CSV table of C-alpha atoms in Angstrom, one decimal:
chain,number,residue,atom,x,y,z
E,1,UNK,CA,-63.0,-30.5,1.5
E,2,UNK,CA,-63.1,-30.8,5.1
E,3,UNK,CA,-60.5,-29.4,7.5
E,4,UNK,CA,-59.8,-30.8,10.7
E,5,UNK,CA,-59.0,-28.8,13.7
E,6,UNK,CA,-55.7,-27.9,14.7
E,7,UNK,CA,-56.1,-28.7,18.3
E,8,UNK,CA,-58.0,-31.4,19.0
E,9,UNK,CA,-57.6,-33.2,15.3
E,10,UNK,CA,-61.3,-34.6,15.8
E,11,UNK,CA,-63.6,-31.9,14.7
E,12,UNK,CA,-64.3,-30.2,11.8
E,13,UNK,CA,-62.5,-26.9,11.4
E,14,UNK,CA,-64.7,-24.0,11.9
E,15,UNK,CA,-62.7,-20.8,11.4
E,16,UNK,CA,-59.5,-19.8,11.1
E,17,UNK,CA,-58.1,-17.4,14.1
E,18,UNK,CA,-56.8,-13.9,12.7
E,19,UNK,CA,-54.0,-13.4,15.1
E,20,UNK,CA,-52.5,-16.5,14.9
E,21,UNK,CA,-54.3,-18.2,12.3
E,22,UNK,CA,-54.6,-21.7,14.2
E,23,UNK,CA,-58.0,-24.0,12.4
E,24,UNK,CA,-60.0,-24.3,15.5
E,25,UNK,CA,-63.7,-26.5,15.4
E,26,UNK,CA,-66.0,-24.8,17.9
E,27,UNK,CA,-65.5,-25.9,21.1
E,28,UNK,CA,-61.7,-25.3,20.7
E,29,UNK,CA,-62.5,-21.9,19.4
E,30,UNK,CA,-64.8,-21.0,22.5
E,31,UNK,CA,-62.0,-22.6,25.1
E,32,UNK,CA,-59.4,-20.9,23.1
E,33,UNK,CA,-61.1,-17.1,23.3
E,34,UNK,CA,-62.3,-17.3,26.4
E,35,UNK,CA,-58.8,-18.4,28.1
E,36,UNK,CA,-57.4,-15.6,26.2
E,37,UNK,CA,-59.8,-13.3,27.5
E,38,UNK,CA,-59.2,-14.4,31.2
E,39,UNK,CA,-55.4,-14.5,30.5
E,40,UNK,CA,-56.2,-10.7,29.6
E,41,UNK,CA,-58.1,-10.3,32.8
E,42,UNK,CA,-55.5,-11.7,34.9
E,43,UNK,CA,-52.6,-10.7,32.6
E,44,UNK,CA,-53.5,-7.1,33.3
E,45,UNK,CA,-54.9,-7.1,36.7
E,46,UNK,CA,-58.4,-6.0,35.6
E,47,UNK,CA,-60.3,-6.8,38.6
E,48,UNK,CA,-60.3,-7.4,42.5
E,49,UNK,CA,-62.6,-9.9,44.2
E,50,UNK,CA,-65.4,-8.4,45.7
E,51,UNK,CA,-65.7,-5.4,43.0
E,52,UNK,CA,-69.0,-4.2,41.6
E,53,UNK,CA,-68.4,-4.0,37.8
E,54,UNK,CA,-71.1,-2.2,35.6
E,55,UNK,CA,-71.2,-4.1,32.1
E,56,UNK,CA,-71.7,-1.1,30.0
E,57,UNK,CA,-74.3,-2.8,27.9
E,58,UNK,CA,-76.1,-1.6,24.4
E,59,UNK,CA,-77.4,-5.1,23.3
E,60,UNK,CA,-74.9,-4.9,20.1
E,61,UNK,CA,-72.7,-7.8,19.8
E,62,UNK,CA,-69.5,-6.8,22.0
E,63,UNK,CA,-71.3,-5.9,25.3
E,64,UNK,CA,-73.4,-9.0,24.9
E,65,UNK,CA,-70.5,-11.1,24.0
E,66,UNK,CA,-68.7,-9.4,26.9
E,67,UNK,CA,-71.9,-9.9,29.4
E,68,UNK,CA,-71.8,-13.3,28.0
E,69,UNK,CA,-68.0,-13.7,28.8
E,70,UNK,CA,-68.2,-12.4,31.5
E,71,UNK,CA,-70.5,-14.3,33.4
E,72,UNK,CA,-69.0,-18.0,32.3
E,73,UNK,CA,-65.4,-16.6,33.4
E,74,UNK,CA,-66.5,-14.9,37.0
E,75,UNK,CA,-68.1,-18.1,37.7
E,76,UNK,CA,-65.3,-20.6,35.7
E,77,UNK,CA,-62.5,-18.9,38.1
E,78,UNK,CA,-64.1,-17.4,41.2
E,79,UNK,CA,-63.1,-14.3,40.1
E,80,UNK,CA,-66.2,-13.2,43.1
E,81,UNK,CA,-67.3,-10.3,41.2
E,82,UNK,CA,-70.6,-8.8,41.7
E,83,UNK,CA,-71.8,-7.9,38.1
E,84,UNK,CA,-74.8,-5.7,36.3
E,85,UNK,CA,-75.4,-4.6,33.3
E,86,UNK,CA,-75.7,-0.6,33.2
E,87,UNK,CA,-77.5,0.5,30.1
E,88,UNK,CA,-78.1,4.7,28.4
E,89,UNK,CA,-81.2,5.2,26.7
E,90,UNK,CA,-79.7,8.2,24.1
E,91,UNK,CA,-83.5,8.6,22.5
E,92,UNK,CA,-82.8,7.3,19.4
E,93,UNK,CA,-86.0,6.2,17.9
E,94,UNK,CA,-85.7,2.9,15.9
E,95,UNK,CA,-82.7,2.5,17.1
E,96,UNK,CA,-82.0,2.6,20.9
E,97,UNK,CA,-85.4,1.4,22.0
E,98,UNK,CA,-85.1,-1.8,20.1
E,99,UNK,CA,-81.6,-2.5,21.4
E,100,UNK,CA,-82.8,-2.2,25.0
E,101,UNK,CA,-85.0,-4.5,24.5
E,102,UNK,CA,-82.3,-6.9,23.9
E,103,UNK,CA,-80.3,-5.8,26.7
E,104,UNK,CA,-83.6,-6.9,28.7
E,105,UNK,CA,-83.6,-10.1,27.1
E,106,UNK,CA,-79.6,-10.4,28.1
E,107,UNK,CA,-80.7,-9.7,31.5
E,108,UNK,CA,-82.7,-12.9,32.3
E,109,UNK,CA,-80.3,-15.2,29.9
E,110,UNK,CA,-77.0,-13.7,32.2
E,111,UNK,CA,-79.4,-13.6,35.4
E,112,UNK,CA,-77.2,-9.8,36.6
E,113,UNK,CA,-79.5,-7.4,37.2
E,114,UNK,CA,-80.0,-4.3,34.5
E,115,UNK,CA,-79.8,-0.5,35.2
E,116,UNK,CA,-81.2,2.2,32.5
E,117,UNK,CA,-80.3,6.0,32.4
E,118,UNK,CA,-81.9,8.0,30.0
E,119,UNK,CA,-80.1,11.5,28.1
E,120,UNK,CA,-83.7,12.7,28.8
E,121,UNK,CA,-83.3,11.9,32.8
E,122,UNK,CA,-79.8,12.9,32.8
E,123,UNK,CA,-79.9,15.9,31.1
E,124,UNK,CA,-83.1,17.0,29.4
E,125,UNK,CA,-82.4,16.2,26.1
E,126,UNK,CA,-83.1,13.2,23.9
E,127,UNK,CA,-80.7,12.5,20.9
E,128,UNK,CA,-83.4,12.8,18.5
E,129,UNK,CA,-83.8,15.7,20.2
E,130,UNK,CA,-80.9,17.2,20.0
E,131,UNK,CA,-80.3,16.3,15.8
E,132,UNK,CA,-83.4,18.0,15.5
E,133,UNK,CA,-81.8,21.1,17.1
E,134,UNK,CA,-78.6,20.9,15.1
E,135,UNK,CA,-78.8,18.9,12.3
E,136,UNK,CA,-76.9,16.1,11.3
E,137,UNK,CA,-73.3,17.2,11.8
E,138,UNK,CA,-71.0,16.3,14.7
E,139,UNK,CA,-73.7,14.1,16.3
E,140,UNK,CA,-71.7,11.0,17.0
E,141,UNK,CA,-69.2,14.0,19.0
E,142,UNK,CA,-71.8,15.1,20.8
E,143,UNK,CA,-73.6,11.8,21.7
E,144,UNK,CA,-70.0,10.0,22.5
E,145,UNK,CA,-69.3,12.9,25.0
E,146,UNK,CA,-72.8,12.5,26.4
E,147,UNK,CA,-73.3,8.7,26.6
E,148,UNK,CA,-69.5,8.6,28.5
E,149,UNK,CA,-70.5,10.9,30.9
E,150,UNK,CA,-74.0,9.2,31.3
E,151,UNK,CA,-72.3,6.1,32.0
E,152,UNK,CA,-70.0,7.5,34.4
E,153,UNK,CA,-72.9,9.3,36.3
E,154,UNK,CA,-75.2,6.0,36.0
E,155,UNK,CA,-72.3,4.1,37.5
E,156,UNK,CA,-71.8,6.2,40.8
E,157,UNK,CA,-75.6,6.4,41.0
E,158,UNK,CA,-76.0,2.4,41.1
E,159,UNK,CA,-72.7,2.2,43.4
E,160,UNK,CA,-70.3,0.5,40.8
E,161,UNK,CA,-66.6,0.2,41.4
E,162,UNK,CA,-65.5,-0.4,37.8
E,163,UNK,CA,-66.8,0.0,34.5
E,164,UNK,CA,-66.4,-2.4,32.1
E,165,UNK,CA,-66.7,-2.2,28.2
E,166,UNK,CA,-66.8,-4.4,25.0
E,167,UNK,CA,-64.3,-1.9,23.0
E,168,UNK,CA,-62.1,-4.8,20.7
E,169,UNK,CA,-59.3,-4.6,19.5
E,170,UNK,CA,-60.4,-3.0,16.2
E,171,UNK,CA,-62.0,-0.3,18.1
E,172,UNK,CA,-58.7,0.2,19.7
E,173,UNK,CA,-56.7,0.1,16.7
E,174,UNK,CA,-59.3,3.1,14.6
E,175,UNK,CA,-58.8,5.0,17.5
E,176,UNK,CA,-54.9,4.6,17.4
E,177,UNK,CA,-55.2,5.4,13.5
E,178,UNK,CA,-57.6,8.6,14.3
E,179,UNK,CA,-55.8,9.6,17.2
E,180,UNK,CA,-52.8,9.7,14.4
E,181,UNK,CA,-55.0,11.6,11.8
E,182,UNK,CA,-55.6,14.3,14.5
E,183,UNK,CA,-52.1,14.9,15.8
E,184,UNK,CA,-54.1,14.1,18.8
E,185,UNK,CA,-50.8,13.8,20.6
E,186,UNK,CA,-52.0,13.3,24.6
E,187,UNK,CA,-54.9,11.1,23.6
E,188,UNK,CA,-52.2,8.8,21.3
E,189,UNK,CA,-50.5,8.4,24.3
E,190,UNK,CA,-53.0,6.8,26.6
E,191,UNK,CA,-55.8,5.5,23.9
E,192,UNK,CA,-53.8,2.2,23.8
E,193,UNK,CA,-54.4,1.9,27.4
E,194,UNK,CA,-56.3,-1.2,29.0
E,195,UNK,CA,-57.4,0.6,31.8
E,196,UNK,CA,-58.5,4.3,31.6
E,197,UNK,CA,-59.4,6.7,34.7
E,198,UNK,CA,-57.3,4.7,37.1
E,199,UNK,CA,-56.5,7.3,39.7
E,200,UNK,CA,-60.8,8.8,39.0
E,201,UNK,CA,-63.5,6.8,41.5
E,202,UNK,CA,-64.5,4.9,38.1
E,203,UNK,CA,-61.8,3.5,35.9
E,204,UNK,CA,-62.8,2.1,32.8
E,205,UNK,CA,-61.4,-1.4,31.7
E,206,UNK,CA,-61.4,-3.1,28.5
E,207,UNK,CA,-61.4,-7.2,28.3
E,208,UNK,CA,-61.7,-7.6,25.0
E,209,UNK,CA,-58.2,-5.0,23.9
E,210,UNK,CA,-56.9,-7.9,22.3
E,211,UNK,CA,-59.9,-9.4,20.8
E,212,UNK,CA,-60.4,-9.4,17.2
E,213,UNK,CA,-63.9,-8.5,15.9
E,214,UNK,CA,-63.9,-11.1,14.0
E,215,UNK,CA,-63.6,-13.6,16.6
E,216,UNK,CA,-66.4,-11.7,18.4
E,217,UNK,CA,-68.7,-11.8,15.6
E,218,UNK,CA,-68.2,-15.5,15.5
E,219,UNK,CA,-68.1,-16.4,18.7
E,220,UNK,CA,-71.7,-14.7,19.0
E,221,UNK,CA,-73.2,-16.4,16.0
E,222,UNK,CA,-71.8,-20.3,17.0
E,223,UNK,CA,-73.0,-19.5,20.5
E,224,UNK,CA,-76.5,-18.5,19.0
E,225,UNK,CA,-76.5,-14.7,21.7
E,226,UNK,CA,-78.8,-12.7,21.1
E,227,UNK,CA,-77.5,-9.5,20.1
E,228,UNK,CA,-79.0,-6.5,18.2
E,229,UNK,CA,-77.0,-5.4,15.0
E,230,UNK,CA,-78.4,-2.7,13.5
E,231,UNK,CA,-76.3,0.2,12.8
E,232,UNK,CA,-77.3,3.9,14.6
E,233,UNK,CA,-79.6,5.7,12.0
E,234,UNK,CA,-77.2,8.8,12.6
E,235,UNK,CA,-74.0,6.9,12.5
E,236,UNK,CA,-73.3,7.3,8.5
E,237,UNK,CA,-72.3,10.6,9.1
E,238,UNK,CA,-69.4,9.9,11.3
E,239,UNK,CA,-65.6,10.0,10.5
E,240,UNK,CA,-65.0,6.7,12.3
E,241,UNK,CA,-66.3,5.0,9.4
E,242,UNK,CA,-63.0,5.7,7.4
E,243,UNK,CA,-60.5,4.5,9.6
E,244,UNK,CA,-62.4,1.5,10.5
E,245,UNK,CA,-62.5,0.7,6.6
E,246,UNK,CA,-58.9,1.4,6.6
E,247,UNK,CA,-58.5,-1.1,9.6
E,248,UNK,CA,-60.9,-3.7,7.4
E,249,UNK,CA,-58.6,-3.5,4.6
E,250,UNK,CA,-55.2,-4.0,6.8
E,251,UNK,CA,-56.6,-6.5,8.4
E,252,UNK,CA,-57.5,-8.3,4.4
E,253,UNK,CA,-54.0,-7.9,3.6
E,254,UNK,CA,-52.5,-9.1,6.7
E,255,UNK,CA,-54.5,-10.0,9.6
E,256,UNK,CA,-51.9,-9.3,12.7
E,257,UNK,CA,-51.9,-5.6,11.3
E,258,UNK,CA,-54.5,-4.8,13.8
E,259,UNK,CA,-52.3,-6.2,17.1
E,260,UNK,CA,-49.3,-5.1,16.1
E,261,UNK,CA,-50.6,-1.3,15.7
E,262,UNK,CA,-52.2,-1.9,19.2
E,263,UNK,CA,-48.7,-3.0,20.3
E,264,UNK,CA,-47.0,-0.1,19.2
E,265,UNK,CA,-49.4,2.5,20.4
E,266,UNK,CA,-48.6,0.9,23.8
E,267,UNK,CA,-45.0,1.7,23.1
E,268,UNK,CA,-45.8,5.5,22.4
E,269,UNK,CA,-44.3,7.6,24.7
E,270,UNK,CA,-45.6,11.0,24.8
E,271,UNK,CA,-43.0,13.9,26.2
E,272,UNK,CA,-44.5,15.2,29.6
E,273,UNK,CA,-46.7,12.3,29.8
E,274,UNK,CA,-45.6,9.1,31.3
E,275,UNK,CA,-42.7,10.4,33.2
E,276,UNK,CA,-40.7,10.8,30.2
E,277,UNK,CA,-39.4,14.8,29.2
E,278,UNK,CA,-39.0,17.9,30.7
E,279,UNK,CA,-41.5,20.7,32.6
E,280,UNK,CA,-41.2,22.7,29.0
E,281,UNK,CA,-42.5,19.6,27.2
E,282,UNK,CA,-45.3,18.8,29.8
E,283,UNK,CA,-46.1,22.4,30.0
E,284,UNK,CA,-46.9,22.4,26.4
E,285,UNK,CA,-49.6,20.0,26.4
E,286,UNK,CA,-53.6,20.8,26.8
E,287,UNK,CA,-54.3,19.9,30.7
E,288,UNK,CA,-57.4,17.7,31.1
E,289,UNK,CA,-59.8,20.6,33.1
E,290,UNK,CA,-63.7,20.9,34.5
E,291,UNK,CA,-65.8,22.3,32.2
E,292,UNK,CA,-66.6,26.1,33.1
E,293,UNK,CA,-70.6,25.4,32.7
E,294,UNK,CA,-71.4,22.1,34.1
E,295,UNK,CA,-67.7,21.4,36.3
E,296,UNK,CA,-67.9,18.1,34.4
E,297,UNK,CA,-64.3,16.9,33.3
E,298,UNK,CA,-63.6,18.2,30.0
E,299,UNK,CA,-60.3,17.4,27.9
E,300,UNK,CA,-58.8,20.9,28.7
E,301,UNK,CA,-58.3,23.3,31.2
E,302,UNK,CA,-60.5,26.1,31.6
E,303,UNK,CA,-62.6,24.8,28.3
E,304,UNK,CA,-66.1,24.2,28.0
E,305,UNK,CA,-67.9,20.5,27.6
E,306,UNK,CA,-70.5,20.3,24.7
E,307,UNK,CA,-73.5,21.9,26.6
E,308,UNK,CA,-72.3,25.2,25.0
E,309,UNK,CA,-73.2,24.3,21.7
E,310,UNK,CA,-76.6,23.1,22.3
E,311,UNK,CA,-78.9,26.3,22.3
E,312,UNK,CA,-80.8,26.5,25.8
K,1,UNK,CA,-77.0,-6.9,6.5
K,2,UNK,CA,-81.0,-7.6,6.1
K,3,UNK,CA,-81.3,-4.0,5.6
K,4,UNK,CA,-79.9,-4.3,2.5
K,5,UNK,CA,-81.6,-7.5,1.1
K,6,UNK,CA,-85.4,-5.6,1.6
K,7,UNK,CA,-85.2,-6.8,5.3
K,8,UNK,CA,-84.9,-10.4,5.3
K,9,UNK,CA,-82.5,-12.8,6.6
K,10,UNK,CA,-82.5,-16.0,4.7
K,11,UNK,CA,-83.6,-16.2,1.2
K,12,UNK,CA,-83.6,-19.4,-0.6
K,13,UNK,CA,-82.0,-18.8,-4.1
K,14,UNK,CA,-81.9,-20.7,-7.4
K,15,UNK,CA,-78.9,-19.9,-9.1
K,16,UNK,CA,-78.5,-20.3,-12.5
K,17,UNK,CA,-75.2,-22.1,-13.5
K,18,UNK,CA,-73.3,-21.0,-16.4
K,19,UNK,CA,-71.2,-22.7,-18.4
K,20,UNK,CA,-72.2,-25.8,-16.9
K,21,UNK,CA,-69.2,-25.4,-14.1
K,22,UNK,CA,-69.6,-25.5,-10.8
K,23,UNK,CA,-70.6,-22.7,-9.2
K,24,UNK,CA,-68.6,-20.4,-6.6
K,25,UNK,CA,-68.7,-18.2,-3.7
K,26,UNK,CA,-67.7,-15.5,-5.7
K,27,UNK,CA,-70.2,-16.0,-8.2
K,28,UNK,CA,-72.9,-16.1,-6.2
K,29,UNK,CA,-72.3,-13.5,-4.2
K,30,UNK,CA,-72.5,-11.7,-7.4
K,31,UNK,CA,-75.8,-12.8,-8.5
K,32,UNK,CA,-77.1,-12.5,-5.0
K,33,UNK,CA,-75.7,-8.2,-5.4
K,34,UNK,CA,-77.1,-8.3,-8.7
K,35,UNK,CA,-80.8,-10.0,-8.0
K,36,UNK,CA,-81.2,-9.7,-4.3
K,37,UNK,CA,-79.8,-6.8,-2.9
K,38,UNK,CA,-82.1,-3.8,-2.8
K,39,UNK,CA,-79.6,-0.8,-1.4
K,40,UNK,CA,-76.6,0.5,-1.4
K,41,UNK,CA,-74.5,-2.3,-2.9
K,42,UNK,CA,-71.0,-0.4,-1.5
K,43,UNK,CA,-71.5,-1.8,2.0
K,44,UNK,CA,-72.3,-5.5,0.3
K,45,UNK,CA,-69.0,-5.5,-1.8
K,46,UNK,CA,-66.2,-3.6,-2.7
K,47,UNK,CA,-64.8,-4.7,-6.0
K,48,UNK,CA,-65.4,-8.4,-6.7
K,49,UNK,CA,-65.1,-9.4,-3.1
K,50,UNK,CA,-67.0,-8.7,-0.3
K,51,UNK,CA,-66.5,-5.3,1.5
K,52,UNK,CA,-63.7,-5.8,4.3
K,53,UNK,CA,-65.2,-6.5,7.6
K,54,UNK,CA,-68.2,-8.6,5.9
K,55,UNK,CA,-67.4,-12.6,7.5
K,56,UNK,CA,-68.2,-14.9,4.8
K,57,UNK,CA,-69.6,-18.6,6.2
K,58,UNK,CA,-70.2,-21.5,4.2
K,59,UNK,CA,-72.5,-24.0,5.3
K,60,UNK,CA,-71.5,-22.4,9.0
K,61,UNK,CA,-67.9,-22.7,8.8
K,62,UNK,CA,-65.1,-19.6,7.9
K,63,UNK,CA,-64.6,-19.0,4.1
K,64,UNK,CA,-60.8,-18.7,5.1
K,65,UNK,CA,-61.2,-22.2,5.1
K,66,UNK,CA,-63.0,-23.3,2.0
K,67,UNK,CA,-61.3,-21.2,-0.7
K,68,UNK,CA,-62.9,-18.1,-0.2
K,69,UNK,CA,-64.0,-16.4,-3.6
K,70,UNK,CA,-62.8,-19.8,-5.1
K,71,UNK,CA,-65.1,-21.8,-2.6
K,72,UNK,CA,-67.0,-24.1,-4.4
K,73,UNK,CA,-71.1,-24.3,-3.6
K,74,UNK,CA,-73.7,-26.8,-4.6
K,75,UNK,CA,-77.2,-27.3,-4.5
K,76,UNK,CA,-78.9,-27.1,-0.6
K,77,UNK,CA,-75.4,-25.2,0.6
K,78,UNK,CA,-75.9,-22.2,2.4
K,79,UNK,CA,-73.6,-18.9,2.2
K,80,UNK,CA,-73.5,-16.5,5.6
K,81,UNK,CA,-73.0,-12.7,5.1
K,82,UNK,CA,-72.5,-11.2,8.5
K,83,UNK,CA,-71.4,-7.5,8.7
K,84,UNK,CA,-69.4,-6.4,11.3
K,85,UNK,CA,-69.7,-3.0,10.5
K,86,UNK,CA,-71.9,-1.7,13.0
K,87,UNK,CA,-71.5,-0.2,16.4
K,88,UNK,CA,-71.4,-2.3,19.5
C-alpha cells in the first residue's frame, strides 16, 4: 500500500506530520520543517545579523539537529550569523565523553568551530564526582543548575551574544506540565517563553519551541546526522521522566495536545508578573536573587545556589 | 534502543508465522520482546503497543502510515524502533 505525498503527489509518503498531520515524502518533509523553523526564527525575532550565537551542543539528537538547522538556514537566508558550537563536559563517564566525541564529529560536518567547558574547570567538581559524594538523589537538580550556569559562563568566556538551544516542543510542554505539578507559579508564567534572559547579557533562545520530537527524530534519521542517543546513566532517577511519559501518551491520543498546552502556557498570565496585578500580588512572589555564596543568580532573593549542599 | 536488544542495532530475524496468516507489526514486535529483547521490556512496550514516544518505521517509512499494529510485513521487510526517550 503505497501513499503518495500530500504536497508534491509524486513521492512516496514518508511520515505523517503530528501537528497538522499532512503525508509528506522526504524532501517535502525536510522543506516543510525547515521553513517552519525559519518562520519561527523570523516569526519571533530570534536573531540580529552580525550576532555571535553559541549552539549549546551535547551531540544528542536536538542540538545536532539544531547545529544542523542551523547552518543550512544562516546560509539559505543570509541570516549573517556568526555560529559555534559551545559544549560542557559534566564528567560523566560512559556517557559525556562519548557524546563529545560526536559533538567533534558535528564540528567538521557543520565546519563552526567547537568550544568545551568542563564542571571540573569550572568548578572543581566532576558529576561522577559529585554522585559519588551524595548518592543518587537530586542529581539531575543539581547537574541542570550546574550545566546552565556552565553554559552561561562558557558563553561570556568565548564572547557569544546569544545562546541557542535544541529544547522542542515536548521539552517545553513537560516543563509546562511540571511547572503545573509544582504550583511553580513564576516559572509557569515565563517557561512557555521563546526567549529567556532577555534583559541578562546572554538570552537564551529556543528554535525548535514548536518542533515536535517526533519530527526531530525523523528528520535526523532520513538525513542520516550523526547524533549520539544514549540516555545519561544517572537520568532514571529523575522526575522528568513522568511527565514526559504523560506528554507520550497525550500525544498517542491526540497529537496537537502538545501545541495546544504550549499555546496556553503562553496565555498564562501570572499576577505581578507581566504587568498584570497589583504591588500586593507582585510582592507576594519569590524575587529572582544572587546566591549568598557564590553571587551567581539563584531563583530567590537572599537564597543560596546548590554549592551549599555539596560538602567542601 | 540497542541497549535493550544486548547492544546491537540490526538483527535479522526469522519469524515464525502462525496460523499461516500474514504476519503483522504487532506481532512481531511481540516475538522480537519475547526472543530478542534482553532488558527491561517496560521501555520497549507498554501493553500490546510500543511504549509512547518509541517511532515505529516500516521499511523506512512512518507506521502512521502503513496500519500501525495492523501493518502487514513480509519476508526481507524491515521494522525501525527508534526511541525518543532520551535526553538531547
Amino acid at each position: 500500500m503505497v501513499r503518495l505525498c500530500g504536497h508534491c503527489c509524486a513521492q512516496r509518503a514518508v511520515l505523517r506530520r503530528p501537528k497538522t498531520a499532512e503525508q509528506l515524502c522526504r524532501e517535502c518533509f525536510y522543506a516543510a520543517l525547515e521553513e517552519e523553523v525559519h518562520q519561527t526564527i523570523v516569526g519571533a525575532r530570534l536573531f540580529r545579523p552580525g550576532e555571535r550565537v553559541a549552539v549549546a551542543a551535547s551531540g544528542g539528537k536536538d542540538s545536532t539537529v539544531l547545529a544542523h538547522m542551523l547552518t543550512t538556514l544562516n546560509a539559505r537566508y543570509n541570516y549573517g550569523l556568526d555560529l559555534f558550537l559551545l559544549s560542557i563536559d559534566e564528567g560523566i563517564s560512559g556517557y559525556r565523553d562519548d557524546s563529545l566525541e560526536t559533538v567533534k564529529r558535528n564540528e567538521e560536518t557543520y565546519k563552526i568551530p567547537l568550544h568545551v567547558f568542563s564542571y571540573k574547570d569550572l568548578y572543581g567538581w566532576t558529576m561522577d564526582e559529585i554522585v559519588r559524594e551524595i548518592g543518587t538523589r537530586s542529581n539531575c537538580t543539581f547537574c541542570g543548575v550546574f550545566r546552565r550556569q556552565a553554559l552561561d559562563r562558557g558563553a561570556a568566556l568565548v564572547k557569544a551574544d546569544k545562546i541557542a538551544t535544541g529544547h522542542n516542543a515536548d521539552d517545553v510542554a513537560e516543563t509546562v506540565l511540571l511547572n503545573i505539578i509544582r504550583g511553580d507559579v513564576p516559572r509557569l508564567g515565563r517557561c512557555a517563553n521563546i526567549v529567556t534572559g532577555e534583559d541578562s547579557p546572554l538570552p537564551r533562545v529556543k528554535p525548535f519551541k514548536y518542533t515536535y520530537e517526533k519530527e526531530i527524530v525523523m528528520y535526523a534519521y532520513f538525513k542520516k546526522l550523526d547524533y549520539f542517543s544514549t540516555e545519561c546513566i544517572y537520568a532514571p532517577y529523575a522526575a522528568r521522566g513522568f511527565a514526559r511519559e504523560f506528554v507520550k501518551d497525550l500525544e498517542a491520543a491526540r497529537p496537537r495536545a502538545i501545541v495546544d498546552l504550549i499555546r496556553s502556557a503562553e496565555q498564562f498570565r501570572v499576577p505581578g508578573l507581566d504587568g498584570v496585578g497589583n504591588a500586593a500580588a507582585a510582592a507576594a512572589l519569590p524575587q529572582p536573587g544572587n546566591c549568598e555564596r557564590c553571587g551567581y543568580i539563584s531563583s530567590q532573593a537572599g537564597s543560596a545556589c546548590l554549592w551549599e549542599i555539596i560538602p567542601s | 534502543m540497542e541497549l535493550l536488544f544486548g547492544n546491537q542495532k540490526t538483527v535479522e530475524a526469522d519469524i515464525p508465522v502462525s496460523n499461516g496468516g500474514q504476519l503483522t507489526v504487532a506481532e512481531a514486535m511481540a516475538w522480537a520482546r519475547d526472543n530478542l529483547l534482553t532488558e527491561r521490556p517496560e521501555l520497549f512496550m507498554k501493553g500490546s503497543s510500543v511504549r509512547p514516544g518509541v517511532l515505529v518505521l516500516v521499511n523506512d517509512t512512518d507506521w502512521e502510515l502503513c496500519g500501525e499494529l495492523e501493518a502487514e510485513v513480509a519476508e526481507g521487510d524491515r521494522v525501525t524502533f527508534i526511541s525518543t526517550l532520551h535526553g538531547g
